[in-house]
């Protein structure tokens, strides 16, 4: 059966990138590799919109998240986490594992964090070392205003640390211009590469701490990377693939990618609404990464996900945590066009109809296509 | 130019494995992935010769090394490192980064560690929590007797932790039978897969500690893996490839791989000696992973490596640390046959001859082929 991957990560990888993965292995200290690595780092620097080369790790995105806490915070340091979903909770768990004094601004899943809340909490607490926030909360589809959150952190003298794992390359993120201290990301979302590489853009101000741990020690990794080397054998195949993927992304330009994601989000929302479904993720252009759709009464999301997969080869994600069973999530991150949205909606329509849900038939796909076509960003 | 990769990691990857890398991305919680992951874990369990499923991490091998220290040792715990090269030193650095009380049995690079030395040191010190050893010291070609070293650790009540990154699947290693508590390895050596996956086989006795850090927390990772899940998005492409590679390895059988590596080592040593070169790595069957060859007087190893690469497309490794410039290393790990050894020796012969070294011409290749063919293990 033909497969359609619409999960919010890992995401589909273009065939050119898959082909690069199959290239013969090169040694990471050889001239067969170094120019590719150089190129890749330059392209990453452009994608992060920063002047300072981001660090690359062989790890999941969580590894880069850990690196931020391990390099910035000492035991007992006050750290504020802005959490409104599963990945906010991951920040909490990491900061706790590193024995920080963790204060959580805990929103309901699906709520949009407010910079005023953060500013107030930071004033109240005093002395926070860092603020850990999630840009795109993949579990809910909410994209937070990290520019405002970072400004609130800076105002209070705290480092701002942004998990941009599912947002980088999909929605605007200006590391330097917005004054964000640390941005972490991964290869497997809008960067259109398989999972296995993680990145951390770090400001000079965050350097000089003594890392806890070894593998994610920024100083050790930067020292090697400055010599176009890696502290530890890198996942060379993934780096070669990432270089191709970033080339595709930058050839069209980041702005084109941002525009496309906004319009894909619009198309997905309008299509879902035309079917008669309610949205869980916000019904506005901030919601450009993942569209979360509530299931009609009496329909269990997990069964819809199963039926889509088994009957039509379509993989969507269900809900996590408190919204498990209640929503399905359509990721439109990276290598997506409007016909993927059409496929996701058409599949969802079929599955819901078979599940006996009372939905409007025959309108979602055309509404999505029209919305994509006839709205400018 | 056709490329020949003879470095001791990353190593060449069979075309079937490369082809698997190029397969479309599957979601790690989907039925497209879980059976592959199951298979892969079963095969890893067989390769580690243990009853307990090893943990899989998306990381370089060093990540799995870190996991051992982070999960076993608390700050101030006494840890003894048996070091005779670059990767022994890595254990020292990791244990220091984790604030252990590190005691090093420091051999000259190229020396073979002795279990009696370890036993004596452990008696003298008392109270060691763990012993960290290197099975195949890739920097020198020495393969240590980890069975005896682990026995010495057990005798002293210390956990034995073995870095088997370049040895697993190349030379015998009996995790359970030899009573080794922790064996760590990586995908990119004898397992014939690109770098990016790391493994840790852990004994029940080592569980229950409180991990430092989050990403490499054994309990967190095992809990997910027991549900055939991953705590963090895994490098799915590499797992799919690893499954193919382990299938190739186990189809022929581990014993066949061990035999082949012994004979490849013999062939490489006899060929090098026939050329008139001196060996740096031991001239016996223990040396089945990497053959380290001393350069003739007046010949700088780095220049030989460069000339081999630029003129013939052959990548060998030079020396590291105190033996930099003095040796070249021919890796014969994983997907190698005797004709690869012949190519490496033929290239080396040409390069040395061009560098003006007085070597015997025209004998190395045939000696290597004969040795491989006419000696049984």
mmCIF file of C-alpha atoms in Angstrom, chain B residues 177-362:
data_model
loop_
_atom_site.group_PDB
_atom_site.id
_atom_site.type_symbol
_atom_site.label_atom_id
_atom_site.label_comp_id
_atom_site.label_asym_id
_atom_site.label_seq_id
_atom_site.Cartn_x
_atom_site.Cartn_y
_atom_site.Cartn_z
ATOM 1 C CA UNK B 177 29.302 -15.727 30.042
ATOM 2 C CA UNK B 178 32.211 -13.473 30.969
ATOM 3 C CA UNK B 179 30.096 -11.704 33.571
ATOM 4 C CA UNK B 180 30.543 -8.242 32.132
ATOM 5 C CA UNK B 181 28.159 -5.724 33.661
ATOM 6 C CA UNK B 182 28.038 -3.173 30.868
ATOM 7 C CA UNK B 183 29.076 -3.409 27.234
ATOM 8 C CA UNK B 184 28.746 -0.352 25.014
ATOM 9 C CA UNK B 185 29.024 -0.326 21.240
ATOM 10 C CA UNK B 186 28.182 1.698 18.159
ATOM 11 C CA UNK B 187 26.655 1.070 14.765
ATOM 12 C CA UNK B 188 29.574 2.215 12.646
ATOM 13 C CA UNK B 189 32.243 -0.477 13.036
ATOM 14 C CA UNK B 190 31.777 -4.236 12.639
ATOM 15 C CA UNK B 191 28.004 -3.770 12.624
ATOM 16 C CA UNK B 192 28.381 -2.322 9.099
ATOM 17 C CA UNK B 193 25.960 0.569 9.560
ATOM 18 C CA UNK B 194 26.609 4.321 9.383
ATOM 19 C CA UNK B 195 27.463 6.106 12.640
ATOM 20 C CA UNK B 196 24.596 7.462 14.730
ATOM 21 C CA UNK B 197 23.337 4.581 16.860
ATOM 22 C CA UNK B 198 24.900 3.503 20.133
ATOM 23 C CA UNK B 199 24.075 0.604 22.414
ATOM 24 C CA UNK B 200 24.487 -0.392 26.022
ATOM 25 C CA UNK B 201 24.001 -3.919 27.289
ATOM 26 C CA UNK B 202 23.483 -3.573 31.020
ATOM 27 C CA UNK B 203 23.220 -6.137 33.800
ATOM 28 C CA UNK B 204 20.352 -6.095 36.275
ATOM 29 C CA UNK B 205 22.881 -5.314 38.987
ATOM 30 C CA UNK B 206 23.707 -1.963 37.431
ATOM 31 C CA UNK B 207 20.084 -0.844 37.383
ATOM 32 C CA UNK B 208 18.399 1.148 40.043
ATOM 33 C CA UNK B 209 20.945 3.920 40.284
ATOM 34 C CA UNK B 210 19.755 7.455 39.764
ATOM 35 C CA UNK B 211 20.993 8.650 36.387
ATOM 36 C CA UNK B 212 22.719 11.949 36.003
ATOM 37 C CA UNK B 213 21.329 13.674 32.962
ATOM 38 C CA UNK B 214 18.174 12.827 31.082
ATOM 39 C CA UNK B 215 18.838 11.735 27.518
ATOM 40 C CA UNK B 216 21.030 8.783 28.506
ATOM 41 C CA UNK B 217 18.964 7.772 31.551
ATOM 42 C CA UNK B 218 18.837 3.974 31.346
ATOM 43 C CA UNK B 219 15.592 3.614 33.297
ATOM 44 C CA UNK B 220 13.767 6.121 31.094
ATOM 45 C CA UNK B 221 15.086 4.515 27.928
ATOM 46 C CA UNK B 222 14.408 0.968 29.065
ATOM 47 C CA UNK B 223 10.882 1.797 30.117
ATOM 48 C CA UNK B 224 10.119 3.035 26.602
ATOM 49 C CA UNK B 225 12.006 0.238 24.876
ATOM 50 C CA UNK B 226 10.111 -2.417 26.833
ATOM 51 C CA UNK B 227 7.002 -1.112 25.104
ATOM 52 C CA UNK B 228 8.834 -1.268 21.783
ATOM 53 C CA UNK B 229 8.877 2.511 21.855
ATOM 54 C CA UNK B 230 11.709 5.023 22.093
ATOM 55 C CA UNK B 231 11.940 7.681 24.768
ATOM 56 C CA UNK B 232 12.974 10.176 22.073
ATOM 57 C CA UNK B 233 12.503 10.156 18.306
ATOM 58 C CA UNK B 234 15.057 7.602 17.127
ATOM 59 C CA UNK B 235 17.156 7.781 13.957
ATOM 60 C CA UNK B 236 14.651 5.548 12.161
ATOM 61 C CA UNK B 237 16.653 5.356 8.905
ATOM 62 C CA UNK B 238 19.689 4.085 10.742
ATOM 63 C CA UNK B 239 17.622 1.511 12.623
ATOM 64 C CA UNK B 240 16.153 0.205 9.368
ATOM 65 C CA UNK B 241 19.688 -0.014 7.967
ATOM 66 C CA UNK B 242 21.058 -1.668 11.103
ATOM 67 C CA UNK B 243 18.419 -4.349 10.853
ATOM 68 C CA UNK B 244 19.629 -5.228 7.362
ATOM 69 C CA UNK B 245 23.273 -5.175 8.424
ATOM 70 C CA UNK B 246 22.690 -7.373 11.480
ATOM 71 C CA UNK B 247 20.772 -9.741 9.245
ATOM 72 C CA UNK B 248 23.841 -10.063 7.009
ATOM 73 C CA UNK B 249 26.107 -10.567 10.012
ATOM 74 C CA UNK B 250 23.954 -13.220 11.650
ATOM 75 C CA UNK B 251 23.133 -15.012 8.422
ATOM 76 C CA UNK B 252 26.795 -15.987 8.121
ATOM 77 C CA UNK B 253 27.044 -16.278 11.857
ATOM 78 C CA UNK B 254 29.182 -14.473 14.408
ATOM 79 C CA UNK B 255 31.758 -17.257 14.408
ATOM 80 C CA UNK B 256 32.339 -16.787 10.705
ATOM 81 C CA UNK B 257 32.839 -13.062 11.281
ATOM 82 C CA UNK B 258 35.306 -13.712 14.106
ATOM 83 C CA UNK B 259 37.239 -16.183 11.930
ATOM 84 C CA UNK B 260 37.318 -13.751 9.029
ATOM 85 C CA UNK B 261 38.641 -10.936 11.195
ATOM 86 C CA UNK B 262 41.430 -13.112 12.567
ATOM 87 C CA UNK B 263 42.450 -14.122 9.065
ATOM 88 C CA UNK B 264 42.210 -10.553 7.746
ATOM 89 C CA UNK B 265 44.503 -9.465 10.572
ATOM 90 C CA UNK B 266 46.977 -12.222 9.750
ATOM 91 C CA UNK B 267 46.924 -11.354 6.067
ATOM 92 C CA UNK B 268 47.486 -7.687 6.783
ATOM 93 C CA UNK B 269 50.356 -8.314 9.181
ATOM 94 C CA UNK B 270 52.124 -10.820 6.951
ATOM 95 C CA UNK B 271 51.747 -8.554 3.943
ATOM 96 C CA UNK B 272 53.116 -5.545 5.814
ATOM 97 C CA UNK B 273 56.048 -7.548 7.141
ATOM 98 C CA UNK B 274 56.790 -8.969 3.707
ATOM 99 C CA UNK B 275 57.153 -5.375 2.538
ATOM 100 C CA UNK B 276 59.772 -4.947 5.238
ATOM 101 C CA UNK B 277 57.612 -2.893 7.564
ATOM 102 C CA UNK B 278 57.469 -3.202 11.329
ATOM 103 C CA UNK B 279 54.199 -3.651 13.130
ATOM 104 C CA UNK B 280 53.064 -1.355 15.915
ATOM 105 C CA UNK B 281 50.038 -3.449 16.857
ATOM 106 C CA UNK B 282 50.707 -6.918 18.337
ATOM 107 C CA UNK B 283 51.912 -9.560 15.905
ATOM 108 C CA UNK B 284 49.425 -12.179 17.002
ATOM 109 C CA UNK B 285 45.843 -13.247 16.434
ATOM 110 C CA UNK B 286 44.484 -10.920 19.111
ATOM 111 C CA UNK B 287 45.090 -8.148 16.610
ATOM 112 C CA UNK B 288 42.073 -8.774 14.400
ATOM 113 C CA UNK B 289 40.477 -5.339 14.223
ATOM 114 C CA UNK B 290 43.074 -2.760 13.225
ATOM 115 C CA UNK B 291 46.615 -3.293 12.004
ATOM 116 C CA UNK B 292 48.935 -0.462 12.970
ATOM 117 C CA UNK B 293 52.128 -0.302 10.919
ATOM 118 C CA UNK B 294 55.214 1.730 11.777
ATOM 119 C CA UNK B 295 56.491 4.012 9.051
ATOM 120 C CA UNK B 296 60.094 3.532 7.892
ATOM 121 C CA UNK B 297 62.641 6.063 9.164
ATOM 122 C CA UNK B 298 62.246 9.426 7.526
ATOM 123 C CA UNK B 299 58.717 8.823 6.325
ATOM 124 C CA UNK B 300 55.982 10.925 7.899
ATOM 125 C CA UNK B 301 52.758 8.941 8.277
ATOM 126 C CA UNK B 302 50.551 11.966 7.628
ATOM 127 C CA UNK B 303 52.104 12.429 4.204
ATOM 128 C CA UNK B 304 51.583 8.799 3.312
ATOM 129 C CA UNK B 305 47.938 9.102 4.337
ATOM 130 C CA UNK B 306 47.545 12.221 2.191
ATOM 131 C CA UNK B 307 49.234 10.700 -0.814
ATOM 132 C CA UNK B 308 47.177 7.507 -0.587
ATOM 133 C CA UNK B 309 44.042 9.580 -0.492
ATOM 134 C CA UNK B 310 44.858 12.082 -3.192
ATOM 135 C CA UNK B 311 46.569 9.758 -5.631
ATOM 136 C CA UNK B 312 44.685 6.500 -5.120
ATOM 137 C CA UNK B 313 41.407 7.293 -3.363
ATOM 138 C CA UNK B 314 42.436 5.174 -0.394
ATOM 139 C CA UNK B 315 41.628 6.407 3.100
ATOM 140 C CA UNK B 316 43.783 5.028 5.906
ATOM 141 C CA UNK B 317 44.146 6.552 9.353
ATOM 142 C CA UNK B 318 47.366 7.997 10.737
ATOM 143 C CA UNK B 319 48.404 7.877 14.368
ATOM 144 C CA UNK B 320 46.856 9.837 17.200
ATOM 145 C CA UNK B 321 48.380 11.287 20.365
ATOM 146 C CA UNK B 322 52.006 10.317 21.059
ATOM 147 C CA UNK B 323 52.254 8.138 17.938
ATOM 148 C CA UNK B 324 50.958 10.750 15.520
ATOM 149 C CA UNK B 325 53.112 10.795 12.390
ATOM 150 C CA UNK B 326 54.704 7.455 13.246
ATOM 151 C CA UNK B 327 52.132 4.860 12.217
ATOM 152 C CA UNK B 328 49.380 4.265 9.748
ATOM 153 C CA UNK B 329 46.362 2.193 10.703
ATOM 154 C CA UNK B 330 44.559 -0.172 8.393
ATOM 155 C CA UNK B 331 41.114 -0.967 9.709
ATOM 156 C CA UNK B 332 39.643 -4.326 8.694
ATOM 157 C CA UNK B 333 36.412 -4.127 10.567
ATOM 158 C CA UNK B 334 33.105 -5.377 9.297
ATOM 159 C CA UNK B 335 32.427 -5.470 5.600
ATOM 160 C CA UNK B 336 35.954 -6.472 4.519
ATOM 161 C CA UNK B 337 37.447 -9.295 2.549
ATOM 162 C CA UNK B 338 41.048 -10.169 1.718
ATOM 163 C CA UNK B 339 40.966 -8.167 -1.510
ATOM 164 C CA UNK B 340 40.423 -5.039 0.563
ATOM 165 C CA UNK B 341 43.566 -5.944 2.481
ATOM 166 C CA UNK B 342 45.332 -6.473 -0.856
ATOM 167 C CA UNK B 343 44.210 -3.035 -2.025
ATOM 168 C CA UNK B 344 45.333 -1.366 1.192
ATOM 169 C CA UNK B 345 48.752 -3.046 1.044
ATOM 170 C CA UNK B 346 49.185 -2.363 -2.671
ATOM 171 C CA UNK B 347 48.375 1.295 -2.125
ATOM 172 C CA UNK B 348 50.684 1.518 0.854
ATOM 173 C CA UNK B 349 53.469 -0.109 -1.151
ATOM 174 C CA UNK B 350 53.047 2.421 -3.948
ATOM 175 C CA UNK B 351 52.876 5.409 -1.621
ATOM 176 C CA UNK B 352 55.917 4.348 0.401
ATOM 177 C CA UNK B 353 57.874 3.648 -2.717
ATOM 178 C CA UNK B 354 57.053 7.095 -4.068
ATOM 179 C CA UNK B 355 58.073 8.580 -0.724
ATOM 180 C CA UNK B 356 61.516 7.018 -1.282
ATOM 181 C CA UNK B 357 61.252 4.382 1.427
ATOM 182 C CA UNK B 358 63.340 1.265 0.950
ATOM 183 C CA UNK B 359 60.750 -1.444 0.926
ATOM 184 C CA UNK B 360 60.372 -4.789 -0.699
ATOM 185 C CA UNK B 361 58.197 -4.457 -3.797
ATOM 186 C CA UNK B 362 55.823 -6.998 -5.282
#
